[in-house]
CSV table of C-alpha atoms in Angstrom, one decimal:
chain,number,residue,atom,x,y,z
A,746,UNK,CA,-10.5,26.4,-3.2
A,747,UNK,CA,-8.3,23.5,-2.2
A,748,UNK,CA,-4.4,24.7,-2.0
A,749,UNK,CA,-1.7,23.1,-2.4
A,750,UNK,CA,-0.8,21.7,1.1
A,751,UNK,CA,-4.5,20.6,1.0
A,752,UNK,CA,-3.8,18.6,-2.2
A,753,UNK,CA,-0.2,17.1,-0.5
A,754,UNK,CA,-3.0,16.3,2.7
A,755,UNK,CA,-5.6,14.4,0.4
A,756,UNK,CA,-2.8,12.4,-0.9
A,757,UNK,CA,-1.8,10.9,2.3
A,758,UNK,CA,1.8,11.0,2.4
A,759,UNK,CA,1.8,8.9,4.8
A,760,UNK,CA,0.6,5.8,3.2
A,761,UNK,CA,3.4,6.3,0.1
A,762,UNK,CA,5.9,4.1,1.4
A,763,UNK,CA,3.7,1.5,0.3
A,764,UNK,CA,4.1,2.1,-3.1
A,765,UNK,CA,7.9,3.0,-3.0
A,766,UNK,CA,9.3,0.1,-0.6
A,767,UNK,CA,7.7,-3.0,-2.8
A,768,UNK,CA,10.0,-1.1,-5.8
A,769,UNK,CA,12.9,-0.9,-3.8
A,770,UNK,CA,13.0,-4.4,-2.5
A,771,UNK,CA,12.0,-5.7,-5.8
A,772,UNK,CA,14.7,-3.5,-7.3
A,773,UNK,CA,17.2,-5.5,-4.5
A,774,UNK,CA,16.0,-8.7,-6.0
A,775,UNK,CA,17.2,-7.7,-9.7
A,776,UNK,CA,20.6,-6.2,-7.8
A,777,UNK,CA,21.0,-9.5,-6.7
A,778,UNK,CA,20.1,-11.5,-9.8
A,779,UNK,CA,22.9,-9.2,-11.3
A,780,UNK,CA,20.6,-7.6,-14.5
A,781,UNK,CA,18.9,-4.4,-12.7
A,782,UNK,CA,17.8,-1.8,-15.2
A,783,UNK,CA,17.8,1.2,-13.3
A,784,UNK,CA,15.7,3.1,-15.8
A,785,UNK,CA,13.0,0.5,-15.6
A,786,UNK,CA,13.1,0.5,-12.0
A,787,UNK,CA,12.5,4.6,-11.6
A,788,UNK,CA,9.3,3.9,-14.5
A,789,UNK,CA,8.3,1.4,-11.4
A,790,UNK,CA,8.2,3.4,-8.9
A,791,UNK,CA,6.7,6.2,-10.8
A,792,UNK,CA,3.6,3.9,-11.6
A,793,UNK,CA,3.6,2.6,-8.2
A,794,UNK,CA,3.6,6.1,-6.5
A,795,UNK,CA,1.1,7.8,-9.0
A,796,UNK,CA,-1.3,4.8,-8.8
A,797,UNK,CA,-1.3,5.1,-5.0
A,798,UNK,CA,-2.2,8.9,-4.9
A,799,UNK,CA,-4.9,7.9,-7.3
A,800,UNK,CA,-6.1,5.5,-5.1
A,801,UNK,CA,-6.1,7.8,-2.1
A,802,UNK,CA,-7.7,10.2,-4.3
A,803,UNK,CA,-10.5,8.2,-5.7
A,804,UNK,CA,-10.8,7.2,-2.4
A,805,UNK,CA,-11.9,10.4,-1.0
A,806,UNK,CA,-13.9,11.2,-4.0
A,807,UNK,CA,-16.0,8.0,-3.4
A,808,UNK,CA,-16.1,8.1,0.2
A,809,UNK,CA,-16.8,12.0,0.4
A,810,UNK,CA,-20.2,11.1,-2.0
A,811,UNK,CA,-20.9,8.4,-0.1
A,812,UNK,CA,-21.1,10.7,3.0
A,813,UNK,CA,-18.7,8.5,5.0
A,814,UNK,CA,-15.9,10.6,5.3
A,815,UNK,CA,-18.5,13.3,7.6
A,816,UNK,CA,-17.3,12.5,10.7
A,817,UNK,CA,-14.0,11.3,10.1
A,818,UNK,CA,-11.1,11.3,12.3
A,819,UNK,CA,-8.2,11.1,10.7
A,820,UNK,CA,-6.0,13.1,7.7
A,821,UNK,CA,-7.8,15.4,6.1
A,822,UNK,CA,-10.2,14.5,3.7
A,823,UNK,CA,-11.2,16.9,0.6
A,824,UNK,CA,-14.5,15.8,-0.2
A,825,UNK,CA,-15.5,15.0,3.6
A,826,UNK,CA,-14.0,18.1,4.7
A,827,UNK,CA,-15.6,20.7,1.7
A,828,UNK,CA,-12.4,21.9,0.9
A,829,UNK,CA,-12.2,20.8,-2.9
A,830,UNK,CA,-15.6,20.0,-5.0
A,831,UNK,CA,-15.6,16.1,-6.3
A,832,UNK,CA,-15.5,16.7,-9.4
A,833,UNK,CA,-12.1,18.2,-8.6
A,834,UNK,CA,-10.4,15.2,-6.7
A,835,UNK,CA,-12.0,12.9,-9.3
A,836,UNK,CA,-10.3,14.4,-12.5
A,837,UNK,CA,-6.8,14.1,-10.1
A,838,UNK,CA,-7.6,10.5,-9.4
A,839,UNK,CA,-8.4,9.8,-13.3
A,840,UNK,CA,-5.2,11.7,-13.9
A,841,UNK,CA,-2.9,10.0,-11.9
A,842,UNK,CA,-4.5,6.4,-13.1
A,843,UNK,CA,-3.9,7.8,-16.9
A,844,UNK,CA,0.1,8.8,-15.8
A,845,UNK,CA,0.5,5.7,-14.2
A,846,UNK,CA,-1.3,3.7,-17.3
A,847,UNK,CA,1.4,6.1,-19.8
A,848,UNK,CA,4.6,4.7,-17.9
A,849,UNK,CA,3.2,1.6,-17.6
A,850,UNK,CA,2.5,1.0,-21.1
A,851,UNK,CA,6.5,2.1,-21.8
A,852,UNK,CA,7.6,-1.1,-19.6
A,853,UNK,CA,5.0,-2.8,-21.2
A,854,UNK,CA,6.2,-2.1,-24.6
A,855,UNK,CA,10.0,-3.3,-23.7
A,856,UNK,CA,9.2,-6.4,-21.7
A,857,UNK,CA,5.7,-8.0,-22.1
A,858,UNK,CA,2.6,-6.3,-23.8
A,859,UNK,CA,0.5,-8.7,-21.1
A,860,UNK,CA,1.6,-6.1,-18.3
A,861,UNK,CA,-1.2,-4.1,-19.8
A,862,UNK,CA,-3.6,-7.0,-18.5
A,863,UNK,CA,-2.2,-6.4,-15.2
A,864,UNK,CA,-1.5,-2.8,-15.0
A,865,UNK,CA,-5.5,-2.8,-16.2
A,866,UNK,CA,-6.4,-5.1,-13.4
A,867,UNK,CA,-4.5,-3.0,-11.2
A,868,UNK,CA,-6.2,0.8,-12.1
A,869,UNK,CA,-9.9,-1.0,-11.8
A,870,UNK,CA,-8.8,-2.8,-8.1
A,871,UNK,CA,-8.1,1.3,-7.6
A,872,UNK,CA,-11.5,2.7,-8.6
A,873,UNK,CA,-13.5,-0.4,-7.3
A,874,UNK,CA,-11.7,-0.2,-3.8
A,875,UNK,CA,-14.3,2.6,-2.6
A,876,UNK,CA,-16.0,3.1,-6.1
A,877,UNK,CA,-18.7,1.4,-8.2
A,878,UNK,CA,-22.2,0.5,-6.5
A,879,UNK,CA,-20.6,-2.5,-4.4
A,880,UNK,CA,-16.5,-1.0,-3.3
A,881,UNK,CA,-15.1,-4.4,-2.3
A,882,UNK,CA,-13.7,-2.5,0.6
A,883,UNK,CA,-17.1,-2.2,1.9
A,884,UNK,CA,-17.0,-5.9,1.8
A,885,UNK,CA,-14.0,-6.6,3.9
A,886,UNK,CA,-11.7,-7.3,1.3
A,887,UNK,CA,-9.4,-4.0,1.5
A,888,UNK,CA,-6.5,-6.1,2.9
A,889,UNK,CA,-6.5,-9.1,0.5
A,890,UNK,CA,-6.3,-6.1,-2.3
A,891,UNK,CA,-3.6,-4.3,-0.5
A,892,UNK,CA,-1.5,-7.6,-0.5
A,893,UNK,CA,-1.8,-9.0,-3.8
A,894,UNK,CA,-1.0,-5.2,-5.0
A,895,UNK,CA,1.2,-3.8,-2.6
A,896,UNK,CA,3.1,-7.1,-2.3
A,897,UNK,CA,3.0,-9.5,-4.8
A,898,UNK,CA,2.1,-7.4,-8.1
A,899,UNK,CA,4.3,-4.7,-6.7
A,900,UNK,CA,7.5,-6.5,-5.9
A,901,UNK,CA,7.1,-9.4,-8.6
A,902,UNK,CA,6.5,-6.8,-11.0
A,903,UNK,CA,9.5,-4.7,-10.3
A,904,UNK,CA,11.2,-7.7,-10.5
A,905,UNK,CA,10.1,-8.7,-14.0
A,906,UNK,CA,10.1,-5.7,-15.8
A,907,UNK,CA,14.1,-5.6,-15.0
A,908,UNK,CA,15.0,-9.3,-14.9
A,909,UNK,CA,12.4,-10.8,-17.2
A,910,UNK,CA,12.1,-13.9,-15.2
A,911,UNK,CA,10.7,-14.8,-12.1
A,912,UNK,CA,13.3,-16.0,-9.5
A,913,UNK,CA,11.5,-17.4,-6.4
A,914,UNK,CA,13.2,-14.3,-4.3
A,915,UNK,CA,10.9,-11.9,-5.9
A,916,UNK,CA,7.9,-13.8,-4.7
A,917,UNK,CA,9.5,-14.4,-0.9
A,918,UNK,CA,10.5,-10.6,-0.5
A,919,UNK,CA,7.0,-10.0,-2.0
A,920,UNK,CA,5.2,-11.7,1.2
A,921,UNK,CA,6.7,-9.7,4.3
A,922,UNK,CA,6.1,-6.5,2.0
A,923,UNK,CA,2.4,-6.8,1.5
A,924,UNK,CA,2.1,-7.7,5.4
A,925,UNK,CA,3.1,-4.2,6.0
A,926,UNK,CA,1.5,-3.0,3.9
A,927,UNK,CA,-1.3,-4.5,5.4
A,928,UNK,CA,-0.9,-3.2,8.1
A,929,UNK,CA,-0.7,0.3,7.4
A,930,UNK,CA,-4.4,-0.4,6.4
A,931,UNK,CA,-4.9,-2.3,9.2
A,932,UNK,CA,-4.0,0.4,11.8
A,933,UNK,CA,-6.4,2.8,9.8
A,934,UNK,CA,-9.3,1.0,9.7
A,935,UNK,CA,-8.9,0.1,13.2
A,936,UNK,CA,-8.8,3.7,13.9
A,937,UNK,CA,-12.1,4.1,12.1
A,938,UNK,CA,-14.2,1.6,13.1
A,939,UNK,CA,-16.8,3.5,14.8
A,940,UNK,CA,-17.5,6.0,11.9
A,941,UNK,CA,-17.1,3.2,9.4
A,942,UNK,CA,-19.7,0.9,11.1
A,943,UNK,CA,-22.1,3.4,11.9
A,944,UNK,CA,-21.9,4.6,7.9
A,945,UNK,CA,-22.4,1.1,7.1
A,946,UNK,CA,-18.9,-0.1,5.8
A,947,UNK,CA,-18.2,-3.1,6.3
A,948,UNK,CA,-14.2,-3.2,6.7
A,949,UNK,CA,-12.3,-6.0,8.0
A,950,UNK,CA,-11.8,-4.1,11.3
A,951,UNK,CA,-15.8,-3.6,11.3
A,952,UNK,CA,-16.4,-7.1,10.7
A,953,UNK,CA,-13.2,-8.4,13.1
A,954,UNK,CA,-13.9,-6.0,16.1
A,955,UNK,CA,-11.1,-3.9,17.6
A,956,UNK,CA,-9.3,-6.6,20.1
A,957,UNK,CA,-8.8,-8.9,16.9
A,958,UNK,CA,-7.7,-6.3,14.7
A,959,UNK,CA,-5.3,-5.3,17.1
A,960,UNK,CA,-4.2,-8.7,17.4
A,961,UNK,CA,-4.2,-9.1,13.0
A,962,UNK,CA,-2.4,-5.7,13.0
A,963,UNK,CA,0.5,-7.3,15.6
A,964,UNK,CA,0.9,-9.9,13.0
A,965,UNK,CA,1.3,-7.9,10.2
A,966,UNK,CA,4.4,-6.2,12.0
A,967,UNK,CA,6.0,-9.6,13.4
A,968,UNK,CA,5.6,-11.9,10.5
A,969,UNK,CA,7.6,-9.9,7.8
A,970,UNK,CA,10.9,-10.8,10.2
A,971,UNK,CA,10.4,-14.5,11.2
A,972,UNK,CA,10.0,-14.0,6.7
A,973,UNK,CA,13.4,-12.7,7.0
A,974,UNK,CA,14.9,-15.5,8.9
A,975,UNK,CA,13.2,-17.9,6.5
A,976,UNK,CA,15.3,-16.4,3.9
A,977,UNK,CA,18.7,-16.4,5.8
A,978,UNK,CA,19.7,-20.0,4.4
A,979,UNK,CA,20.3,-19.0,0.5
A,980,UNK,CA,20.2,-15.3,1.7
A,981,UNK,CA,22.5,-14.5,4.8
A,982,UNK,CA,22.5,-10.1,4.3
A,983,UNK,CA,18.6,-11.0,4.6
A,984,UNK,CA,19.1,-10.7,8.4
A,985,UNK,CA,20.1,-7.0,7.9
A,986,UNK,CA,16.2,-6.2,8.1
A,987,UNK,CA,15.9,-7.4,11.5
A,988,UNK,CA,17.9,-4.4,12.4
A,989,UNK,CA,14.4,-2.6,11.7
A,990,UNK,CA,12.3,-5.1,14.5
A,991,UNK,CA,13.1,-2.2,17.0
A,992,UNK,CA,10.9,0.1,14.9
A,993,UNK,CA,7.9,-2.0,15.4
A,994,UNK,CA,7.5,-1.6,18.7
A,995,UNK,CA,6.4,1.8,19.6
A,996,UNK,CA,3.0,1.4,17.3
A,997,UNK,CA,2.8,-2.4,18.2
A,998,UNK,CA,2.6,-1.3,21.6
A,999,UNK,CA,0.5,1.5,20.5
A,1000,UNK,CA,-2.3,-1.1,19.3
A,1001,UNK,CA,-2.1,-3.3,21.8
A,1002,UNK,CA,-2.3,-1.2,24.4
A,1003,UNK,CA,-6.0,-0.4,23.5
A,1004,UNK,CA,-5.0,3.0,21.6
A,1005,UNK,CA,-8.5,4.5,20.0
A,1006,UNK,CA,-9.2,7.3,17.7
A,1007,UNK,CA,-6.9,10.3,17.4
A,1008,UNK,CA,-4.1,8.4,19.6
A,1009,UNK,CA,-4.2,5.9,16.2
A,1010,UNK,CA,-2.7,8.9,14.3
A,1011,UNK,CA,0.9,8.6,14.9
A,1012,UNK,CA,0.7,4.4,14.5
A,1013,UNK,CA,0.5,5.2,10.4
A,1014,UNK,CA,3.5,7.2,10.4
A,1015,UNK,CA,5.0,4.8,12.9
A,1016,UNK,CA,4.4,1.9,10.0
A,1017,UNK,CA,5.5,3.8,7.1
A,1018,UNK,CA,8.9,4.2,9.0
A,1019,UNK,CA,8.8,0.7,9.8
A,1020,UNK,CA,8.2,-0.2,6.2
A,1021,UNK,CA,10.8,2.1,4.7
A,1022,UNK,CA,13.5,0.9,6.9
A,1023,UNK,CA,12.2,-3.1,6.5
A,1024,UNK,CA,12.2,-2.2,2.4
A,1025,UNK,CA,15.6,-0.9,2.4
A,1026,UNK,CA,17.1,-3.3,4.5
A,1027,UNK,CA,15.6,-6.2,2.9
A,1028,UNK,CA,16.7,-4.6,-0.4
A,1029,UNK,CA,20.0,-4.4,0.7
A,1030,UNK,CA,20.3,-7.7,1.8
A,1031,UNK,CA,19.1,-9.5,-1.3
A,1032,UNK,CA,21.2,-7.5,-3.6
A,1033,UNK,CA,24.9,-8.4,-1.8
């Protein structure tokens, strides 16, 4: 039976920032446009957070049934690895989906009832990442997903639900977000694109080949601050997130150095840093 710790594993804590960071910085935006609702920003960032377990959930449910998740290297798995039965991590991923579906309908309810189309949208992107009889992330298409959610639903959303408008910040700040983001997914697809081609999933890594994913994961890292100086003009404190460029470095370096497998590891946690430091930066910037 699956404990606790393996539970917090299947999670994949390190992946979370990408959930919390788009609130933040969209939270900075509101800050800035002077009507933040702190209330409706903590709602945010609990559907953002729950919806990402359940992604990372459903994830290992339909990967582990799949049988591509056998010779994985990489977090732990529950499916892959045995440690919890399916049906198990599927009722957790349904359950986090049906929290996250609750808090959203409570934003919903004070702001726009068409957030449910969205927040709809948003839990079938989830399932239909690995789920269903054709996952689009079989199909290369993990990384357009991750940047319409992670970024622009994410940060635009956080933005609306407080300010009720949409200021043209929101959907700036949203960009640099979702390239991180990206590039968390990036880095771990790269990682597994032996097991995932020989398993037949077709990820953008798979379908790229490691020297330009490594070049598409360098990208991910550096865009989000040429972004920032984009945004200096109307935005000065912007530049405050180029205090995080040092942070890219070590898993830049990492990548392009022709890291493979297990050496990958430490480049997720690496980004999620990056990404928390970028968020709150950026955050803190727009909101002066």
């Amino acid at each position: 039976m699956a404990t606790l710790s393996h539970w917090v594993a299947g999670s994949r804590p390190r992946t979370l920032p990408a959930s919390l960071v788009p609130v933040v910085v969209g939270t900075g935006v509101a800050v800035g446009e002077g009507q933040a609702v702190w209330w409706r920003a903590l709602l945010a960032a609990v559907v953002a957070l729950v919806l990402q377990i359940g992604v990372n959930y459903s994830n290992d449910y339909s990967d582990g049934v799949r049988g591509t998740d056998e010779d994985r290297v990489g977090p732990l798995r529950l499916v892959g690895s045995g440690v919890a039965p399916p049906k198990q991590v599927l009722a957790a991923a349904l359950g986090c989906f049906l929290l996250a579906a609750v808090a959203g309908l409570v934003l919903a309810a004070v702001t726009t009832w068409w957030l449910l189309l969205v927040g709809a949208v948003a839990i079938l992107a989830a399932w239909f990442y690995t789920g269903g009889k054709t996952p689009y992330g079989y199909r290369a298409l993990g990384e357009v997903s991750v940047f319409v959610f992670f970024g622009l639903v994410a940060v635009v959303g956080t933005v609306y639900v407080q300010v009720e408008a949409l200021p043209w910040e929101a959907w700036a700040a949203a960009v640099p977000v979702g390239l991180l983001a990206c590039g968390m997914l990036v880095a771990n697809n790269l990682r597994d694109i032996p097991t995932d081609r020989e398993s037949g999933k077709r990820t953008l890594a798979v379908v790229l080949g490691g020297p330009w994913t490594r070049i598409l994961y360098a990208a991910c890292t550096a865009l989000p601050f040429m972004v920032v100086l984009a945004l200096a003009a109307p935005h000065p404190w912007a530049l405050l997130a180029l205090l995080a460029a040092p942070l890219s470095i070590p898993p830049t370096q990492k990548v392009m150095n022709g890291a493979t497998g297990p050496a990958l590891i430490p480049v997720l946690g690496e980004t999620g840093r990056l990404q928390i430091a970028y968020g709150v930066l950026l955050a803190v910037g727009l909101a002066l």
